[in-house]
Amino acid sequence: MKQILRSICVGTLACFTAACGGKIAETSDEAIETVFDNKDYHTLSKAEDVAAKHLSLDINVDFDTKKISGSATWQLERKNSKAKEIIFDTYDLEIDSVLLDNGEKVNFTLGEKDSFLGAPLQIPLNEQTQSCTIYYKTGANATALQWLEASQTFGKKHPFLYTQSQSIHARSWIPTQDGPGVRFTYDANVKAPAGLMALMSAENPQERSADGRYTFKMDIPIPAYLMALAVGDIDFKPIDNKTGVYAEPSILNKARAEFEDVGKMIAVAENLYGPYRWGRYDMLVLPSGFPIGGMENPKLTFCTPTILAGDKSLVNLIAHELAHSWSGNLVTNENWNDFWLNEGFTVYFERRIMEAMHGADYADMLWEIGYQDLEETIADLGADSEDTHLRLNLKGRNPDEGLTEIPYEKGGHLLRLIEQTVGRANMDTFLKSYFDEYAFKTINTRTFIEYINVHLLDANPEWKAAININEWLYAPGIPESCPRGNNKLLIQVDELTKEFVASGKISHAEATNWSTLEWMHFLRGLQKYPITNKEMAHLDNIYHITQRKNSEVAVLWYQLALKTAYEPAYKPMEDFLLVTGREKFLQPLYKAMVALPEGKTWAKKIYASARPNYHPLTRRWIDNIVLN
Ligand code: BES
Ligand code: ZN
């Protein structure tokens, strides 16, 4: 059996599933595990021998040289008495010197550089060594850092820096054991330019210091991908006594208003799956160049300003990042192949929060829109692609390649199927105990399967058969058992879409009350039809869509405008591309643009001005679309 599985998993699990019709269900979990060995191939450190348990960071943030420099002192736990060295991950770091606890300077080795893993920093240890201090500077290609000029901020007066460490970019600003399976506590001294605020994934100041010096403390152990820092012209406003918002002064009030319900979200989340264990929950709204929607940095979610819609319609992103305080930050995927255990659980939890806040009809729309994203991703990746398996195989690849809708939506829908199979009450009891059992630990797919079998599924073979979890994990595409919601609101939108496509007219009254999600569904639906420039103008006259500031709606509208050569939307689209760095929005727009006859020249022209505003990793993606 092992033999068969090995050959299957190397290439053709898909054919196996098809040919043997559900055989995977009969395959022993043990056999599958011979292929997935649960090693983290994305860290060069060996924490199983010597683990770095506490970090004291002492750094200076220099906007002139665009470098962070200083020292990282690590307290070590000697796990293997024979181990004679500690290894840290580094990426593009310049290591000046390394001292052991007694001040002894040691000869370290910076190994050969791998294109995305970086170089291992090997530090020889004495038998007694308990700590080491690394003096270092970041490099020009630090993948975690985005240094913004004043002109790229809202206020236009001060520069700004932020980090994005997930998946394996922490090593580009801290020498660290950069795998999700290694947790540590930290304290930090940060020197920023006088007058600016500094914030971390830690206990944070609420006021600026006069001299730019800040101290931080994080006494809950976290993995390196949750290390975060931001420096800029940032102020704070409380929402309630446990939550608040940080942002540049000119958007602070807007952000506070948008997020004012976050206290309720926390209450709802705690009611579902147990206490929020991180103390405060604050949010930092970044300048528009932030490359992603949000990042669940502990105690301080980082997020894009593109969710400040003015009507709270995009705050499910906050629910998502908050949910990571349980799924991800508390119970953490052991390596990036198990990324679905972070994101799938979080999508499910996010939608449960939204359902409790806004009702089942609303949550059903989120599920349906997510399902469509999943379908689109599978079409892009290919129906047979192994990258559509829930459990990924990222060995030898950049883990950022695993960042597709699969872990999110396929993972979220698997949990929804489990809920629908076992019933909500059983599901919630199970999840609550899961978060308790694995709090501050890591989890891999195998451990999860064992846990769910023992605590939920073994009791009922019918449940197990109906869920057929291995099909979700190790076969491509969307399993037939995938739940679809009861989407009465979106079905109404579909009807109106058909009517509009057939008649070129739309009944005014109905669409006027649409929520953002209904608008998104309508505009997505229209992409499938050959609608005309005239019809675009008709819609725009009635609903003023070109003027709308909701980013999700705007991007879909711009895509339609490109397809139909609807010129009134071009200028707003160009303005949007010049300031927005959120990759999810950039990719479809640039792709649609280059697909037009004269589009490549046009895209190149806009990109030439916009590129400096984009994150270094985003530039790589868009370079591929526009420049190659
Ligand atoms: N943890 C992710 C962001 C991430 C994942 C960054 C992997 C780098 C590598 C975050 O929680 C997230 O999922 N953000 C989404 C938000 C959405 C699903 C609501 C985003 O940024 O779009
Ligand atoms: Zn997430």
PDB file of C-alpha atoms in Angstrom, residues 5 155 170 326 425 540 616:
ATOM      1  CA  LEU A   5       0.652   5.735  -2.393  1.00  0.00           C
ATOM      2  CA  GLY A 155      -0.236  62.863   5.166  1.00  0.00           C
ATOM      3  CA  ALA A 170      10.859  37.687   9.108  1.00  0.00           C
ATOM      4  CA  TRP A 326      -7.636  31.548  17.668  1.00  0.00           C
ATOM      5  CA  ALA A 425     -23.841  22.236  18.360  1.00  0.00           C
ATOM      6  CA  ASP A 540     -23.601  54.402 -14.595  1.00  0.00           C
ATOM      7  CA  PRO A 616       8.848  44.615  -3.669  1.00  0.00           C
TER       8      PRO A 616
END
